[in-house]
Short mmCIF file of C-alpha atoms and ligand atoms in Angstrom, two decimals:
data_model
loop_
_atom_site.label_atom_id
_atom_site.label_comp_id
_atom_site.label_asym_id
_atom_site.label_seq_id
_atom_site.Cartn_x
_atom_site.Cartn_y
_atom_site.Cartn_z
CA MET A 1 9.99 -134.98 36.84
CA THR A 2 11.62 -135.23 40.17
CA ASP A 3 9.96 -135.63 43.44
CA HIS A 4 11.68 -132.11 44.27
CA ASP A 5 13.62 -129.68 42.88
CA VAL A 6 16.00 -129.64 46.09
CA ILE A 7 16.58 -131.81 48.67
CA ILE A 8 18.77 -130.42 51.96
CA VAL A 9 19.72 -132.50 54.19
CA GLY A 10 19.72 -131.37 57.72
CA ALA A 11 17.27 -128.83 59.76
CA GLY A 12 19.95 -127.04 61.69
CA PHE A 13 21.00 -123.72 60.95
CA GLY A 14 23.00 -124.46 57.94
CA GLY A 15 20.30 -126.28 56.30
CA MET A 16 17.72 -123.66 57.09
CA GLY A 17 20.08 -120.77 55.49
CA ALA A 18 20.23 -122.86 52.20
CA ALA A 19 16.33 -122.87 52.32
CA ILE A 20 16.05 -119.15 52.87
CA SER A 21 18.27 -118.35 50.12
CA LEU A 22 16.40 -120.66 47.63
CA LYS A 23 13.38 -119.31 48.74
CA ARG A 24 14.68 -115.86 47.78
CA LEU A 25 15.43 -117.17 44.30
CA GLY A 26 11.68 -118.16 44.15
CA TYR A 27 12.06 -121.78 44.94
CA GLY A 28 9.69 -123.35 47.29
CA ALA A 29 6.31 -121.82 46.23
CA ALA A 30 5.19 -125.53 45.94
CA THR A 31 5.77 -126.96 49.19
CA ARG A 32 7.25 -130.25 47.72
CA SER A 33 9.74 -128.07 45.88
CA ILE A 34 12.17 -128.10 48.67
CA ALA A 35 12.35 -131.01 51.12
CA ILE A 36 14.30 -130.48 54.20
CA LEU A 37 15.08 -134.01 55.70
CA GLU A 38 16.05 -134.53 59.15
CA ARG A 39 16.94 -137.51 60.94
CA GLU A 40 16.08 -135.88 64.08
CA ASP A 41 12.68 -135.52 65.46
CA ASP A 42 12.83 -131.67 65.65
CA LEU A 43 14.70 -128.58 63.80
CA GLY A 44 17.81 -127.18 65.31
CA GLY A 45 20.42 -129.42 64.50
CA THR A 46 23.32 -129.40 67.40
CA TRP A 47 21.04 -127.11 69.17
CA HIS A 48 18.09 -129.47 69.30
CA VAL A 49 20.22 -132.63 69.64
CA ASN A 50 22.82 -131.14 72.44
CA HIS A 51 20.87 -130.39 75.94
CA TYR A 52 23.21 -131.07 78.48
CA PRO A 53 23.58 -129.14 81.75
CA GLY A 54 25.57 -125.95 81.25
CA LEU A 55 24.87 -125.91 77.44
CA ALA A 56 25.48 -122.19 76.13
CA VAL A 57 27.58 -120.63 73.22
CA ASP A 58 30.84 -119.31 73.43
CA ILE A 59 30.47 -116.79 70.67
CA ALA A 60 28.73 -113.74 71.84
CA SER A 61 25.16 -114.14 70.72
CA VAL A 62 25.05 -110.73 68.97
CA THR A 63 27.47 -112.51 66.71
CA TYR A 64 26.19 -116.27 66.68
CA SER A 65 23.13 -115.67 65.06
CA TYR A 66 21.96 -114.49 61.31
CA SER A 67 23.08 -110.93 60.58
CA PHE A 68 19.33 -110.71 58.44
CA GLU A 69 17.37 -111.92 61.49
CA PRO A 70 18.76 -110.36 64.54
CA ASN A 71 17.59 -111.34 68.02
CA PRO A 72 17.17 -108.40 70.20
CA TRP A 73 15.71 -110.87 73.16
CA TRP A 74 19.12 -112.84 74.06
CA GLU A 75 18.91 -113.11 77.68
CA HIS A 76 22.63 -113.69 77.91
CA TRP A 77 25.62 -112.24 76.34
CA PHE A 78 26.46 -115.72 75.46
CA ALA A 79 22.86 -117.58 74.80
CA ARG A 80 22.13 -120.68 76.77
CA GLY A 81 21.53 -123.67 74.74
CA HIS A 82 17.41 -123.43 75.01
CA GLU A 83 17.78 -119.79 73.60
CA LEU A 84 19.32 -120.98 70.58
CA LYS A 85 16.64 -123.87 70.04
CA ARG A 86 14.11 -121.07 70.50
CA TYR A 87 15.75 -118.86 68.10
CA ALA A 88 16.03 -122.00 65.45
CA GLU A 89 11.96 -122.38 65.88
CA HIS A 90 11.74 -118.31 65.35
CA VAL A 91 13.66 -118.66 62.38
CA ALA A 92 11.78 -121.68 60.59
CA ASP A 93 8.52 -119.80 61.44
CA THR A 94 9.61 -116.50 60.05
CA TYR A 95 10.70 -117.80 56.85
CA ASP A 96 8.03 -120.50 56.40
CA LEU A 97 10.25 -123.78 56.69
CA ARG A 98 8.45 -125.85 58.51
CA ARG A 99 6.27 -126.90 55.86
CA HIS A 100 9.28 -128.23 53.69
CA MET A 101 10.45 -130.18 56.76
CA GLU A 102 10.24 -133.92 57.14
CA PHE A 103 11.64 -135.37 60.43
CA GLY A 104 12.64 -138.93 61.66
CA VAL A 105 14.00 -139.31 57.82
CA ARG A 106 17.49 -140.54 57.92
CA VAL A 107 19.38 -140.15 54.51
CA GLU A 108 21.53 -143.18 53.70
CA GLY A 109 23.08 -142.58 50.20
CA ALA A 110 22.37 -140.39 47.25
CA ARG A 111 23.46 -141.49 43.62
CA TRP A 112 23.94 -139.00 40.54
CA ASP A 113 21.58 -140.26 37.64
CA GLU A 114 23.60 -138.80 34.60
CA ASP A 115 20.98 -139.88 32.04
CA GLU A 116 18.17 -138.25 34.07
CA ARG A 117 20.39 -135.61 35.31
CA HIS A 118 18.91 -135.88 38.83
CA TRP A 119 19.83 -137.09 42.35
CA VAL A 120 18.43 -140.46 43.58
CA VAL A 121 18.38 -140.51 47.44
CA SER A 122 17.88 -143.13 49.51
CA THR A 123 16.26 -142.66 52.84
CA SER A 124 14.79 -144.58 55.85
CA ALA A 125 11.44 -143.57 54.34
CA GLY A 126 12.10 -144.79 50.90
CA THR A 127 13.78 -143.24 47.55
CA ARG A 128 13.34 -139.70 46.54
CA THR A 129 14.59 -137.94 43.33
CA ALA A 130 15.61 -134.38 43.16
CA THR A 131 17.40 -131.89 40.60
CA TYR A 132 19.65 -130.51 43.32
CA LEU A 133 21.09 -132.19 46.35
CA MET A 134 22.59 -129.99 49.55
CA THR A 135 24.06 -131.44 52.68
CA ALA A 136 23.94 -129.46 55.62
CA THR A 137 24.84 -132.15 57.97
CA GLY A 138 27.58 -130.71 60.10
CA PHE A 139 30.60 -132.27 61.22
CA LEU A 140 29.95 -132.45 65.34
CA SER A 141 27.01 -134.83 64.32
CA GLN A 142 28.21 -138.25 64.66
CA PRO A 143 29.02 -138.74 68.56
CA ARG A 144 32.10 -140.85 69.28
CA LEU A 145 32.18 -143.48 71.81
CA PRO A 146 35.80 -144.09 73.10
CA ASP A 147 37.65 -147.08 71.89
CA ILE A 148 38.42 -148.35 75.72
CA GLU A 149 38.23 -151.78 76.43
CA GLY A 150 35.16 -152.45 78.58
CA VAL A 151 33.56 -149.50 77.81
CA HIS A 152 30.02 -151.89 77.11
CA ASP A 153 30.39 -153.68 80.25
CA PHE A 154 29.82 -150.66 82.67
CA ALA A 155 26.89 -151.57 84.55
CA GLY A 156 25.87 -148.15 86.08
CA THR A 157 24.04 -145.47 83.95
CA VAL A 158 26.31 -144.61 80.58
CA ILE A 159 25.39 -141.19 78.82
CA HIS A 160 27.27 -139.45 76.02
CA THR A 161 27.04 -135.69 76.04
CA ALA A 162 25.05 -135.67 72.85
CA GLN A 163 22.55 -138.13 73.94
CA TRP A 164 21.85 -136.78 77.38
CA ASP A 165 19.19 -138.18 79.51
CA ASP A 166 17.34 -135.13 81.11
CA SER A 167 15.71 -137.57 83.76
CA ALA A 168 19.21 -138.87 84.67
CA ASP A 169 19.49 -137.54 88.40
CA LEU A 170 23.27 -137.02 89.51
CA THR A 171 22.19 -135.96 92.83
CA GLY A 172 24.34 -137.82 95.34
CA LYS A 173 25.93 -140.00 92.78
CA THR A 174 29.46 -140.94 92.12
CA VAL A 175 30.41 -139.79 88.60
CA ALA A 176 33.17 -140.53 86.02
CA VAL A 177 33.61 -137.99 83.30
CA ILE A 178 36.00 -139.10 80.11
CA GLY A 179 36.99 -136.06 78.26
CA THR A 180 37.89 -132.74 78.84
CA GLY A 181 36.84 -130.72 75.51
CA ALA A 182 34.60 -127.66 74.91
CA THR A 183 31.51 -129.93 76.33
CA ALA A 184 33.21 -131.08 79.29
CA VAL A 185 34.28 -127.73 80.20
CA GLN A 186 30.54 -126.42 80.40
CA LEU A 187 29.45 -129.74 82.08
CA ILE A 188 31.97 -130.54 84.46
CA PRO A 189 31.07 -127.49 86.74
CA GLN A 190 27.14 -128.50 86.47
CA ILE A 191 27.78 -131.94 87.46
CA ALA A 192 30.06 -130.79 90.65
CA ARG A 193 27.18 -129.05 91.94
CA GLN A 194 25.23 -132.49 92.21
CA ALA A 195 27.75 -135.21 92.59
CA ALA A 196 28.81 -136.62 95.86
CA ALA A 197 31.97 -137.24 94.17
CA MET A 198 33.39 -136.89 90.52
CA THR A 199 36.50 -138.08 88.81
CA VAL A 200 37.45 -136.31 85.39
CA TYR A 201 39.70 -138.45 83.09
CA GLN A 202 41.83 -136.12 81.12
CA ARG A 203 43.77 -137.30 78.39
CA THR A 204 45.10 -133.64 76.77
CA PRO A 205 44.16 -130.51 78.61
CA ILE A 206 42.45 -127.71 76.88
CA TRP A 207 43.44 -123.98 77.01
CA VAL A 208 40.61 -122.09 78.88
CA THR A 209 40.59 -118.21 78.80
CA PRO A 210 38.11 -116.10 80.90
CA LYS A 211 34.33 -115.76 79.53
CA ALA A 212 33.14 -111.89 79.83
CA ASP A 213 29.28 -113.49 80.38
CA PHE A 214 26.65 -111.47 81.94
CA ARG A 215 22.77 -111.45 81.59
CA ILE A 216 21.67 -108.67 79.34
CA PRO A 217 19.82 -106.03 80.98
CA ARG A 218 16.01 -105.73 80.07
CA ALA A 219 16.61 -102.09 79.01
CA VAL A 220 19.41 -103.36 76.51
CA GLN A 221 17.06 -105.83 75.13
CA TYR A 222 14.58 -102.95 74.45
CA LEU A 223 17.16 -100.69 72.88
CA PHE A 224 18.20 -103.33 70.68
CA ALA A 225 14.69 -104.02 69.52
CA ALA A 226 13.85 -100.06 69.17
CA GLN A 227 17.52 -99.30 67.40
CA PRO A 228 18.43 -102.45 65.52
CA TRP A 229 21.43 -100.20 64.57
CA THR A 230 22.66 -100.56 68.22
CA GLN A 231 22.87 -104.27 68.25
CA ARG A 232 24.12 -104.07 64.55
CA LEU A 233 27.19 -102.04 66.33
CA ALA A 234 27.34 -104.41 68.95
CA ARG A 235 27.73 -107.50 66.35
CA ARG A 236 30.33 -105.54 64.18
CA LEU A 237 32.53 -104.64 67.40
CA ASN A 238 32.55 -108.14 68.74
CA SER A 239 32.89 -109.75 65.39
CA THR A 240 35.93 -107.67 64.52
CA TRP A 241 37.62 -108.36 67.95
CA LEU A 242 37.07 -112.13 67.28
CA GLU A 243 38.25 -112.02 63.94
CA THR A 244 41.55 -109.70 64.98
CA LEU A 245 42.05 -112.46 67.57
CA MET A 246 41.73 -115.43 64.93
CA VAL A 247 43.70 -113.61 62.37
CA THR A 248 46.82 -112.67 64.27
CA GLY A 249 46.81 -115.46 66.87
CA VAL A 250 45.96 -118.60 64.58
CA LEU A 251 46.04 -117.72 60.69
CA HIS A 252 49.13 -115.81 60.63
CA TYR A 253 51.10 -117.52 63.36
CA LYS A 254 53.91 -117.37 61.38
CA GLN A 255 54.34 -113.63 60.88
CA ALA A 256 52.60 -112.88 64.45
CA ARG A 257 53.17 -115.67 66.69
CA LEU A 258 53.66 -112.90 69.83
CA PHE A 259 49.65 -112.72 69.83
CA ASN A 260 49.30 -116.40 69.97
CA GLN A 261 51.70 -116.52 72.93
CA GLY A 262 49.72 -113.70 74.41
CA ALA A 263 46.64 -115.51 74.41
CA ALA A 264 48.38 -118.57 75.90
CA ALA A 265 49.70 -116.15 78.55
CA LEU A 266 46.06 -114.99 79.15
CA ALA A 267 45.00 -118.46 79.87
CA LYS A 268 47.75 -119.23 81.98
CA ALA A 269 47.17 -116.30 83.99
CA HIS A 270 43.46 -117.30 84.37
CA LEU A 271 44.30 -120.49 85.70
CA ARG A 272 46.95 -119.02 88.16
CA ARG A 273 44.25 -116.80 89.42
CA GLN A 274 41.71 -119.79 89.87
CA VAL A 275 44.04 -122.58 90.91
CA ALA A 276 46.70 -122.08 93.97
CA ASP A 277 48.14 -125.79 93.70
CA PRO A 278 50.83 -126.00 91.42
CA GLU A 279 50.68 -129.91 90.62
CA LEU A 280 47.12 -128.96 89.56
CA ARG A 281 47.95 -126.32 87.44
CA ARG A 282 50.64 -128.42 85.86
CA LYS A 283 48.24 -130.97 84.92
CA LEU A 284 45.67 -128.58 83.54
CA THR A 285 48.41 -126.63 81.56
CA PRO A 286 48.46 -127.74 77.80
CA ASP A 287 51.76 -128.58 76.36
CA TYR A 288 50.75 -127.72 72.68
CA SER A 289 50.25 -124.08 71.12
CA PHE A 290 47.13 -122.31 71.80
CA GLY A 291 44.51 -123.01 68.84
CA CYS A 292 45.88 -126.14 67.62
CA LYS A 293 42.77 -127.62 69.32
CA ARG A 294 39.49 -125.35 69.68
CA PRO A 295 40.15 -123.51 72.87
CA THR A 296 37.35 -122.62 75.28
CA PHE A 297 36.15 -119.86 77.75
CA SER A 298 34.83 -120.59 81.01
CA ASN A 299 34.84 -118.75 84.60
CA ASP A 300 33.96 -122.08 86.54
CA TYR A 301 35.95 -125.00 84.96
CA TYR A 302 39.32 -124.41 87.01
CA PRO A 303 37.88 -123.71 90.25
CA THR A 304 35.77 -126.93 89.88
CA PHE A 305 38.96 -128.88 90.38
CA THR A 306 40.05 -127.22 93.66
CA ARG A 307 36.66 -128.67 95.63
CA PRO A 308 37.14 -131.49 97.71
CA HIS A 309 34.75 -133.89 96.12
CA VAL A 310 36.37 -133.36 92.64
CA THR A 311 39.42 -135.27 91.12
CA LEU A 312 41.23 -134.76 88.20
CA GLU A 313 42.80 -137.82 87.17
CA THR A 314 45.45 -137.94 84.10
CA THR A 315 46.87 -141.47 84.72
CA PRO A 316 45.74 -142.92 81.35
CA ILE A 317 42.47 -145.29 81.42
CA ARG A 318 43.31 -148.64 80.98
CA ASN A 319 39.91 -150.36 80.97
CA ILE A 320 36.49 -150.09 82.26
CA THR A 321 34.75 -152.54 84.49
CA SER A 322 31.03 -153.22 85.24
CA THR A 323 31.58 -151.09 88.32
CA GLY A 324 34.34 -148.38 87.34
CA VAL A 325 37.31 -147.14 85.51
CA VAL A 326 40.72 -148.64 85.81
CA THR A 327 43.75 -146.50 85.24
CA GLY A 328 47.27 -147.80 83.81
CA ASP A 329 48.50 -148.24 87.48
CA GLY A 330 45.92 -150.85 88.27
CA ARG A 331 43.66 -148.36 90.49
CA GLU A 332 39.78 -148.96 89.85
CA THR A 333 37.70 -145.95 91.05
CA GLU A 334 34.07 -146.86 91.32
CA ALA A 335 31.34 -144.82 89.73
CA ASP A 336 27.45 -144.96 89.67
CA VAL A 337 27.46 -142.72 86.32
CA LEU A 338 29.85 -143.07 83.50
CA VAL A 339 29.71 -139.57 81.37
CA LEU A 340 31.26 -139.75 77.91
CA ALA A 341 32.13 -136.36 76.80
CA THR A 342 34.22 -137.82 73.99
CA GLY A 343 33.09 -135.48 71.37
CA PHE A 344 32.47 -136.54 67.88
CA ASN A 345 33.92 -138.83 64.92
CA LEU A 346 34.71 -136.54 62.08
CA TRP A 347 37.17 -138.34 60.22
CA ASP A 348 35.72 -141.94 59.83
CA THR A 349 31.97 -141.47 59.74
CA ASN A 350 31.57 -137.93 58.40
CA PHE A 351 32.72 -136.23 55.35
CA PRO A 352 30.41 -136.97 53.97
CA ALA A 353 27.76 -138.27 56.47
CA PHE A 354 26.47 -140.83 54.07
CA GLU A 355 27.54 -142.29 50.87
CA VAL A 356 27.43 -139.86 47.82
CA ILE A 357 28.25 -141.20 44.53
CA GLY A 358 28.70 -138.60 41.48
CA ARG A 359 29.39 -138.65 37.95
CA ASP A 360 31.24 -141.96 36.64
CA GLY A 361 30.54 -143.59 40.00
CA ARG A 362 32.96 -140.93 41.77
CA ASN A 363 32.49 -141.96 45.60
CA LEU A 364 32.99 -138.48 47.49
CA GLY A 365 34.13 -140.22 50.76
CA LYS A 366 36.82 -142.41 48.71
CA LEU A 367 37.78 -139.52 46.73
CA TRP A 368 38.54 -137.10 49.62
CA ARG A 369 40.31 -139.83 51.66
CA GLU A 370 42.46 -141.30 48.72
CA GLN A 371 43.02 -138.22 46.67
CA GLY A 372 43.01 -135.18 49.80
CA TYR A 373 40.00 -133.12 50.85
CA HIS A 374 39.09 -130.37 48.83
CA ALA A 375 35.70 -128.35 48.02
CA TYR A 376 35.61 -125.31 45.80
CA GLU A 377 35.12 -122.45 48.23
CA GLY A 378 34.14 -124.81 50.85
CA VAL A 379 30.60 -125.84 48.83
CA THR A 380 30.92 -127.98 45.49
CA VAL A 381 33.14 -130.79 44.22
CA ALA A 382 34.23 -131.23 40.53
CA GLY A 383 32.57 -134.61 39.33
CA PHE A 384 29.55 -133.93 41.51
CA PRO A 385 26.79 -132.07 39.37
CA ASN A 386 24.26 -130.06 41.17
CA PHE A 387 25.50 -131.03 44.57
CA VAL A 388 26.58 -128.59 47.57
CA THR A 389 28.10 -129.92 50.37
CA LEU A 390 27.83 -127.19 52.90
CA ASN A 391 29.82 -128.55 55.78
CA SER A 392 33.03 -129.41 53.92
CA PRO A 393 36.77 -129.17 54.81
CA TYR A 394 37.87 -125.68 54.02
CA SER A 395 34.64 -124.26 54.91
CA TYR A 396 34.38 -123.06 58.35
CA SER A 397 36.21 -119.90 59.06
CA GLY A 398 36.88 -120.99 62.88
CA LEU A 399 34.61 -118.09 64.57
CA SER A 400 30.85 -117.83 64.40
CA TYR A 401 29.40 -120.57 62.53
CA PHE A 402 26.82 -118.10 61.12
CA MET A 403 29.37 -115.88 59.35
CA THR A 404 30.43 -119.27 57.36
CA ILE A 405 26.58 -119.95 56.75
CA GLU A 406 25.95 -116.41 55.50
CA VAL A 407 28.99 -116.66 52.87
CA GLN A 408 27.68 -119.87 51.39
CA MET A 409 24.10 -118.85 51.53
CA ARG A 410 25.56 -115.99 49.11
CA HIS A 411 27.42 -118.39 47.11
CA LEU A 412 24.13 -120.09 46.47
CA GLU A 413 22.35 -117.15 45.74
CA ARG A 414 25.07 -115.86 42.96
CA LEU A 415 25.29 -119.90 41.58
CA PHE A 416 21.65 -120.27 41.45
CA GLY A 417 20.95 -116.83 40.11
CA GLU A 418 23.25 -117.26 37.20
CA LEU A 419 21.85 -120.79 36.51
CA GLN A 420 18.09 -118.99 36.38
CA GLN A 421 19.59 -116.38 33.99
CA ARG A 422 21.08 -118.80 31.79
CA GLY A 423 17.75 -121.22 31.68
CA ALA A 424 20.23 -124.08 32.66
CA HIS A 425 19.55 -126.86 34.87
CA THR A 426 22.81 -128.46 35.78
CA PHE A 427 26.02 -126.90 37.41
CA GLU A 428 29.17 -128.36 38.04
CA ILE A 429 32.54 -126.83 39.18
CA SER A 430 35.29 -127.20 36.92
CA GLU A 431 38.14 -129.62 37.62
CA ARG A 432 40.57 -126.70 37.31
CA ALA A 433 38.88 -124.14 39.70
CA ASP A 434 38.31 -126.97 42.32
CA GLN A 435 41.91 -127.78 42.06
CA GLU A 436 43.01 -123.77 42.29
CA PHE A 437 41.20 -123.28 44.81
CA LEU A 438 42.90 -125.97 46.86
CA ALA A 439 46.23 -124.99 45.97
CA HIS A 440 45.21 -121.51 47.36
CA MET A 441 44.25 -123.12 50.62
CA LEU A 442 47.30 -125.14 51.22
CA GLU A 443 49.41 -122.18 50.37
CA ARG A 444 47.45 -120.13 52.97
CA MET A 445 47.56 -123.07 55.63
CA ASP A 446 51.39 -122.80 55.69
CA ASP A 447 51.29 -119.67 57.67
CA THR A 448 48.82 -120.99 60.59
CA VAL A 449 49.59 -122.37 63.83
CA PHE A 450 48.47 -125.70 62.56
CA VAL A 451 51.38 -126.02 60.36
CA GLN A 452 53.73 -123.63 62.45
CA GLY A 453 52.96 -124.32 65.85
CA SER A 454 53.78 -127.00 68.27
CA CYS A 455 50.57 -129.20 67.72
CA ALA A 456 51.78 -132.91 67.93
CA THR A 457 50.24 -133.74 71.44
CA ALA A 458 46.90 -131.60 70.84
CA ARG A 459 44.96 -134.68 69.37
CA SER A 460 43.01 -132.06 67.60
CA TYR A 461 39.96 -132.83 65.33
CA TYR A 462 41.26 -130.07 63.04
CA TYR A 463 43.47 -132.66 61.74
CA THR A 464 42.42 -135.70 59.81
CA ASN A 465 43.64 -139.30 60.63
CA GLU A 466 46.43 -138.48 58.43
CA GLY A 467 47.66 -135.78 60.31
CA ASP A 468 46.54 -133.16 57.58
CA ALA A 469 44.74 -129.84 58.96
CA VAL A 470 41.89 -129.29 56.67
CA LEU A 471 39.06 -128.65 58.65
CA LEU A 472 39.41 -125.11 58.78
CA ARG A 473 39.42 -122.60 55.83
CA PRO A 474 42.84 -120.67 56.50
CA THR A 475 41.25 -117.22 55.72
CA SER A 476 39.64 -114.58 57.58
CA SER A 477 35.86 -114.30 57.43
CA ALA A 478 36.31 -110.91 55.65
CA HIS A 479 38.35 -112.73 53.07
CA ALA A 480 35.73 -115.39 52.69
CA ARG A 481 32.83 -112.50 52.13
CA ARG A 482 35.10 -110.87 49.56
CA ALA A 483 35.73 -114.11 47.95
CA VAL A 484 32.17 -115.15 47.50
CA GLU A 485 31.36 -111.72 45.92
CA ALA A 486 34.35 -111.94 43.58
CA PHE A 487 34.48 -115.82 42.61
CA PRO A 488 34.02 -116.08 38.81
CA LEU A 489 30.63 -117.43 37.89
CA ASP A 490 32.61 -119.14 34.55
CA ASP A 491 34.41 -121.38 37.24
CA TYR A 492 31.20 -123.21 36.76
CA VAL A 493 30.04 -125.30 34.00
CA TYR A 494 26.18 -125.05 33.30
CA ALA A 495 23.90 -127.48 30.75
P1 LIG B 1 36.21 -132.92 71.82
O1 LIG B 1 36.50 -131.71 71.74
O2 LIG B 1 36.48 -133.56 70.58
O3 LIG B 1 36.57 -133.45 73.29
C1 LIG B 1 36.52 -134.89 73.48
C2 LIG B 1 37.36 -135.06 74.50
O4 LIG B 1 37.11 -136.45 74.98
C3 LIG B 1 38.79 -134.96 74.63
O5 LIG B 1 39.35 -134.24 75.79
C4 LIG B 1 39.30 -136.16 74.19
O6 LIG B 1 40.62 -136.30 74.87
C5 LIG B 1 38.33 -137.04 75.22
N1 LIG B 1 38.62 -138.26 74.74
C6 LIG B 1 38.13 -139.05 73.41
N2 LIG B 1 38.17 -140.22 73.32
C7 LIG B 1 38.94 -140.65 74.43
C8 LIG B 1 39.45 -141.63 74.79
N3 LIG B 1 39.28 -142.93 74.18
N4 LIG B 1 40.11 -141.95 76.13
C9 LIG B 1 40.38 -140.60 76.83
N5 LIG B 1 39.71 -139.50 76.50
C10 LIG B 1 39.29 -139.60 75.13
O7 LIG B 1 34.87 -132.88 71.71
P2 LIG B 1 33.58 -131.70 72.82
O8 LIG B 1 34.20 -131.70 73.97
O9 LIG B 1 32.16 -132.36 72.51
O10 LIG B 1 33.84 -130.73 71.56
C11 LIG B 1 33.53 -130.90 70.37
C12 LIG B 1 33.25 -129.46 69.47
O11 LIG B 1 32.12 -128.88 69.82
C13 LIG B 1 33.93 -128.41 70.39
O12 LIG B 1 35.50 -128.23 70.07
C14 LIG B 1 33.40 -127.06 69.75
O13 LIG B 1 33.76 -126.74 68.45
C15 LIG B 1 31.91 -127.56 69.75
N6 LIG B 1 31.22 -126.92 71.24
C16 LIG B 1 30.97 -125.55 71.40
C17 LIG B 1 30.51 -125.33 72.28
C18 LIG B 1 30.13 -123.80 72.28
O14 LIG B 1 30.06 -123.26 73.41
N7 LIG B 1 29.89 -123.24 71.34
C19 LIG B 1 30.46 -126.14 73.59
C20 LIG B 1 30.53 -127.23 73.35
C21 LIG B 1 31.28 -127.81 72.42
P3 LIG B 1 42.04 -135.98 73.60
O15 LIG B 1 41.81 -134.34 73.67
O16 LIG B 1 43.15 -136.31 74.24
O17 LIG B 1 41.43 -136.65 72.27
#
């Protein structure tokens, strides 16, 4: 007898989606049957952890939400962070998930017990056993501190964007920001509104296109509520548009690079419209292909650099002192506050987010690093029975994360439905199916901008430390949706 039928690690949208699927299949009638373990003190995953000023989605909310739980009350076309957090709470209440959640419980490791045919999960609150283990730990969840000499010597306030201090008042302060990724693009204009002076340290510029954001009128919200088909239509149109861009500009770069160049031209025109100074424009213009690294959308990022109290510093940082940042040419710029918009560590401390030991002592982290990353349809790995890894390499189709989550939910529903039908308790993907899926992904990757484009200078987290682009699933979401309906259930071995 195990402590739980299923342990899900992570109470973000991925973990909640998995729990909803399991409940549809009849699990979870007894509260203890499903345990959702979460290291943070509340639900919502990235939308609970991140609360820096300016936080918002950059995939329109009609698309960035569960299709089966539309929210007609989004206030903005691109919902703000607090709206997403509220939506996560609404989902947890609607699907009765809270009673399965345990907060402040950090999973430290998991081991498959072949004799007992269950998982033994070590947590900060003791050991638990479960027949099935599912990880929904995200991949942007381990904040990265920059490996810059002296970063720990800074005597002023240091804030990483994923650990934002809401009480920090930047009014009248001198602020140094390190990083110009998607987070910084949202945050920098907000800081500029408060700070007396701000220096932004850019190592690699980011492609930025216009953001067609607007407040959704009350009448439209009521329309979405009264006539849900109108919101479904908006979702369909928006998702199709995004999908077309992704498929042509990124996935089929080899065949349709003109589309990719068109996106880059759009971003360059945006920059030209907003920044008159050619030298500043040059510094802000990436030298790698559009899409090698996640592009972003903003209307107020570029103009921020034209403000007199904002400086874009492109000379590499040499070190940090107790009082400021020193660049390679020996100049020190003093600061009261150091903001680290330095992103997340995917390839050292994630994949998996804790040690997972499968059958015959197979260590998932070692296996992935030594023999290459793979996961059948982005969810299961040979040698790891009764284990589902929802944030694997080759799982995310690069658009709304909800598209990926819903495909994975469907995978779980088919797999666990089959398990129930057979009266079986154990599943494992066959080595053959796992390897065939990998071969298919590698073949499709060949057409993408990641292989065919000019990505060497992008420093993109889409690539592993070894330089392989394994993060995204190189197929459209439509392909993933078809694949999840069609994968042969016999690809799994049941017992
Ligand atoms: P990121 O894209 O990894 O950017 C980190 C930034 O820090 C980069 O500019 C990087 O420069 C810089 N950096 C890191 N270490 C450095 C060092 N030692 N010295 C100098 N610069 C250093 O992280 P992020 O901006 O937090 O975004 C991560 C992801 O979160 C995004 O790609 C996106 O998927 C997601 N996100 C989404 C939204 C949304 O609206 N939906 C908003 C924010 C974030 P290099 O590029 O040179 O490495």
